[in-house]
CSV table of C-alpha atoms in Angstrom, one decimal:
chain,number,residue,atom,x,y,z
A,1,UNK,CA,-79.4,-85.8,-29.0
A,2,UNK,CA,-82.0,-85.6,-25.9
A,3,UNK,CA,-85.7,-85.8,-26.5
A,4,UNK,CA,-86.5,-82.1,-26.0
A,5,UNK,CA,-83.7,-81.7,-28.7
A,6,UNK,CA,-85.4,-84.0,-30.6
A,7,UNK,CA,-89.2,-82.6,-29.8
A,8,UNK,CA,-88.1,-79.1,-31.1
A,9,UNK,CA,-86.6,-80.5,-34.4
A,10,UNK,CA,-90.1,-82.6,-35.2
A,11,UNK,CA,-92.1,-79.2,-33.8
A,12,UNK,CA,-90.4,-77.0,-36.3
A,13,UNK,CA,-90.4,-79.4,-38.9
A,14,UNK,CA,-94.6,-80.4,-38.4
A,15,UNK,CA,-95.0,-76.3,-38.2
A,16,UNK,CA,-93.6,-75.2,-41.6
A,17,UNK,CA,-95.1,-78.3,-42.9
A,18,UNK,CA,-98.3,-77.3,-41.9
A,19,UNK,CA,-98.0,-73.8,-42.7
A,20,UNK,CA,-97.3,-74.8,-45.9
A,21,UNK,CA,-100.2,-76.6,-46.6
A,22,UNK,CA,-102.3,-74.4,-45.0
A,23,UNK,CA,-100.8,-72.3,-48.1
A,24,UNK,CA,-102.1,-74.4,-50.5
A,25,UNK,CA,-105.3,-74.3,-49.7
A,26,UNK,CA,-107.7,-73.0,-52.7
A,27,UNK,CA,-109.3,-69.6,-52.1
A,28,UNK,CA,-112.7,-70.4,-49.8
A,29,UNK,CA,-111.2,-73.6,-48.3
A,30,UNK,CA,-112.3,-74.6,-45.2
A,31,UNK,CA,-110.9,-73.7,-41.8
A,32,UNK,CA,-108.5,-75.2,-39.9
A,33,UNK,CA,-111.7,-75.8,-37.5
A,34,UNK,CA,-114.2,-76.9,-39.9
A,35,UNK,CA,-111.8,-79.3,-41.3
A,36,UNK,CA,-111.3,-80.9,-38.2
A,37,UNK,CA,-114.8,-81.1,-37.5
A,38,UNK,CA,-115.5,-82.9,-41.0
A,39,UNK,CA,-112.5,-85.0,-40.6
A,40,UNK,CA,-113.7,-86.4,-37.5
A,41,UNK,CA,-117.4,-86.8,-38.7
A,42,UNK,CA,-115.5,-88.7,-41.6
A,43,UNK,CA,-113.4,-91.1,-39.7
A,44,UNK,CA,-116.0,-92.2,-36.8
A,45,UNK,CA,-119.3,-91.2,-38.3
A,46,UNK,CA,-122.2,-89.1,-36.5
A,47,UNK,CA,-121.2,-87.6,-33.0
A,48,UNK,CA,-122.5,-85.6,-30.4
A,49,UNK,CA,-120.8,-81.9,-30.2
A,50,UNK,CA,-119.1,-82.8,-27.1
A,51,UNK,CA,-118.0,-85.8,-28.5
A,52,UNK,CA,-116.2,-83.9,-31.4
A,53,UNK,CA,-115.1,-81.1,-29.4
A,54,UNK,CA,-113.1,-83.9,-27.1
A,55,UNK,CA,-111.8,-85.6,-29.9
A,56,UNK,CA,-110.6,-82.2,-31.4
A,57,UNK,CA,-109.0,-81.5,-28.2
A,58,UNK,CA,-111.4,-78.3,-27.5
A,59,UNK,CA,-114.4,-77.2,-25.5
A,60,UNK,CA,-117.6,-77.4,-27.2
A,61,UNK,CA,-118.4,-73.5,-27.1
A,62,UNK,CA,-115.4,-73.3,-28.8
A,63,UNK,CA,-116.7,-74.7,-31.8
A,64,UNK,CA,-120.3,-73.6,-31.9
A,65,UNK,CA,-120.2,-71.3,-34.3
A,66,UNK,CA,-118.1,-73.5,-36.5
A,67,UNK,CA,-120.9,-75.8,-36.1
A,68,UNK,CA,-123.6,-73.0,-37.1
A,69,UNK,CA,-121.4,-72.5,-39.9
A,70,UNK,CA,-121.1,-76.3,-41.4
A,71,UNK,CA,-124.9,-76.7,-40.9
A,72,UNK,CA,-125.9,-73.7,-42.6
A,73,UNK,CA,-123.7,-74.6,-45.4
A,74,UNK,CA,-125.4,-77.7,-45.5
A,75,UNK,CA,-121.8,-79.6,-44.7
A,76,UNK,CA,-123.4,-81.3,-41.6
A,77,UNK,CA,-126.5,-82.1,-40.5
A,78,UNK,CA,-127.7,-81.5,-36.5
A,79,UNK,CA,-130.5,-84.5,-35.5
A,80,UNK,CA,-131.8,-84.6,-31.8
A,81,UNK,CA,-130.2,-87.8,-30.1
A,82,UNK,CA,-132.9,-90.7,-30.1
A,83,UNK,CA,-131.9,-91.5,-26.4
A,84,UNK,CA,-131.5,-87.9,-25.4
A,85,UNK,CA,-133.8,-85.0,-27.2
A,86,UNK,CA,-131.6,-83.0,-25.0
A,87,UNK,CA,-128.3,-83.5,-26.9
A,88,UNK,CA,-127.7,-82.9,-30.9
A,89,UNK,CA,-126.0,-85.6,-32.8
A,90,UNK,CA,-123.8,-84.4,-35.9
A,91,UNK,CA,-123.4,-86.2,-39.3
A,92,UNK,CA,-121.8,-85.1,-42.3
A,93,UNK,CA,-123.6,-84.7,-45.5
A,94,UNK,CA,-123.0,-85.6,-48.9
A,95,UNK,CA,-121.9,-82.5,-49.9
A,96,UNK,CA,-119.8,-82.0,-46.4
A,97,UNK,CA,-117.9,-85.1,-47.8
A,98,UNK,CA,-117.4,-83.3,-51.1
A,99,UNK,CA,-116.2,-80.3,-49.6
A,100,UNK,CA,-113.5,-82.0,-47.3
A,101,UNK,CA,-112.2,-84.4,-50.4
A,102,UNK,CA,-112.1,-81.7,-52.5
A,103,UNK,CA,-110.3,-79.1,-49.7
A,104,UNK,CA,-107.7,-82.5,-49.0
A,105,UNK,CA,-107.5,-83.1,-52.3
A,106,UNK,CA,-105.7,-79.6,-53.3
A,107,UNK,CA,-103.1,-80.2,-50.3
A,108,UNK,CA,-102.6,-83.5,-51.5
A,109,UNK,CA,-102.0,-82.7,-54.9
A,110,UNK,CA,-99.1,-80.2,-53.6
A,111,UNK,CA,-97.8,-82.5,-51.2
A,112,UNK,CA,-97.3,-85.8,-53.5
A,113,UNK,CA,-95.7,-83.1,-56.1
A,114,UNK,CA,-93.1,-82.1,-53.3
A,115,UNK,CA,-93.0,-86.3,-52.1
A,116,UNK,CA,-91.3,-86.4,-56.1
A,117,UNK,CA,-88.7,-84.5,-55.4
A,118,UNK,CA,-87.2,-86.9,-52.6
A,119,UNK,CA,-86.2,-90.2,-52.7
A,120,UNK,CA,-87.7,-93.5,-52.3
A,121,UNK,CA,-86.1,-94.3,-48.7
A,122,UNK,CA,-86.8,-90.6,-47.5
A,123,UNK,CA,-90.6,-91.1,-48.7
A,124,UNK,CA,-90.5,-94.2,-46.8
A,125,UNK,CA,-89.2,-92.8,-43.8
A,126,UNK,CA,-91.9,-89.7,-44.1
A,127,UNK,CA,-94.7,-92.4,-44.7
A,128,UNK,CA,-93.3,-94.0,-41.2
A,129,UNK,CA,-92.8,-91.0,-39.6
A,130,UNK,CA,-96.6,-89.7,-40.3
A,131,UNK,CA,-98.2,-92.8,-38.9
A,132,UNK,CA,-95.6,-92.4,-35.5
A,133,UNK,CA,-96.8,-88.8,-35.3
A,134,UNK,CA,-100.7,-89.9,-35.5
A,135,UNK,CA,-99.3,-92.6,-32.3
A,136,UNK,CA,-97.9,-89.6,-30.7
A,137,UNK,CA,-100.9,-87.7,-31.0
A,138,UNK,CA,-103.0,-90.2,-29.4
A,139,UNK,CA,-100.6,-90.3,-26.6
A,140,UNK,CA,-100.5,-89.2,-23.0
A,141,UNK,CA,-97.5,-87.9,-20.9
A,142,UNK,CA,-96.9,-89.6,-17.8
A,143,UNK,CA,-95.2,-88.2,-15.1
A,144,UNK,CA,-91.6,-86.9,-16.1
A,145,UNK,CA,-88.8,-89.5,-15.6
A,146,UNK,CA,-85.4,-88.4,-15.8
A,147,UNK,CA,-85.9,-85.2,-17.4
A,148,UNK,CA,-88.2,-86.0,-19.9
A,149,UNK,CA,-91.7,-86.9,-20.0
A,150,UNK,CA,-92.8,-90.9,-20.6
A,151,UNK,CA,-95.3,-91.7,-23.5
A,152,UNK,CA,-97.8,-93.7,-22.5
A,153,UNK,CA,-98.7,-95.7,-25.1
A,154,UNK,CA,-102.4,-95.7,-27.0
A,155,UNK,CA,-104.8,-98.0,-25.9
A,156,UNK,CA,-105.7,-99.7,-29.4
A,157,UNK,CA,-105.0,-98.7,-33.0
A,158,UNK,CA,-101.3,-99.2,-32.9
A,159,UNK,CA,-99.4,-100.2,-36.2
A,160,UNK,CA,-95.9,-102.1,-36.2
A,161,UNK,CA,-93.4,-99.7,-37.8
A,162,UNK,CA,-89.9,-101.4,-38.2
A,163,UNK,CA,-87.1,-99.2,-38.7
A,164,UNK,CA,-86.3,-98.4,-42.5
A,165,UNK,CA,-82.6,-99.4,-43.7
A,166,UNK,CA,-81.1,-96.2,-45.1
């Protein structure tokens, strides 16, 4: 099997995956946007909009409104930067944490339910596979080299994965 053989397999699979649990949201979850924005604040603490944006792979207009909305919901919280009155600096508040715990924790629930159903090699090899598909997202194509395009790999971050025995 060639990589574009095996990109369209892993697409399709991460798709229907993610439909799904887009599915299992609760009623009034949080968009696929504002989670992002949470998530982020969550993992690397307070950031500038264009900061977030970048990270989120978007252009900060983009998400202006999505900001408007987690502030007036009291999700994050906007501060002038110290260094920079110009530029806004984002954090997430208590009850943004609460509301992104509680909107992971329903698609959690669903997804350790389904994780039952398999066995213990093919949750190891999902476990694996979920940390190689946060790699690839961090990754950059290089220029193409025989027909397919060259990961490059990320700069830090990287976890050894060693090939399950099945």
């Amino acid at each position: 099997m060639d990589h574009l053989s095996y990109a369209a397999q892993i697409r399709r699979g991460v798709v229907r995956l993610n439909r799904r649990l887009r599915q299992e949201r609760g009623e009034g979850g949080l968009s696929p946007n504002q989670l992002g924005v949470l998530g982020h604040l969550r993992r690397h603490g307070a950031a500038t909009p264009g900061e977030v944006a970048a990270a989120e792979r978007q252009r900060p207009q983009s998400l202006t409104r999505v900001f408007a909305e987690l502030e007036a919901d009291g999700l994050i919280a906007r501060t002038a930067d110290s260094a920079d009155r110009r530029q806004s600096v984002l954090t997430l508040t208590v009850e943004g944490l609460r509301a992104l715990e509680r909107d992971m924790a329903e698609r959690d629930a669903w997804l350790a339910a389904a994780l039952g159903t398999l066995n213990e090699t093919e949750r190891e090899v999902l476990r694996l596979a979920g940390a190689l598909m946060d790699r690839l997202a961090d990754t950059e194509p290089q220029e193409p080299s025989s027909g397919t395009a060259a990961l490059q790999e990320p700069s830090s971050g990287t976890a050894e994965l060693r090939r399950p025995s099945l």
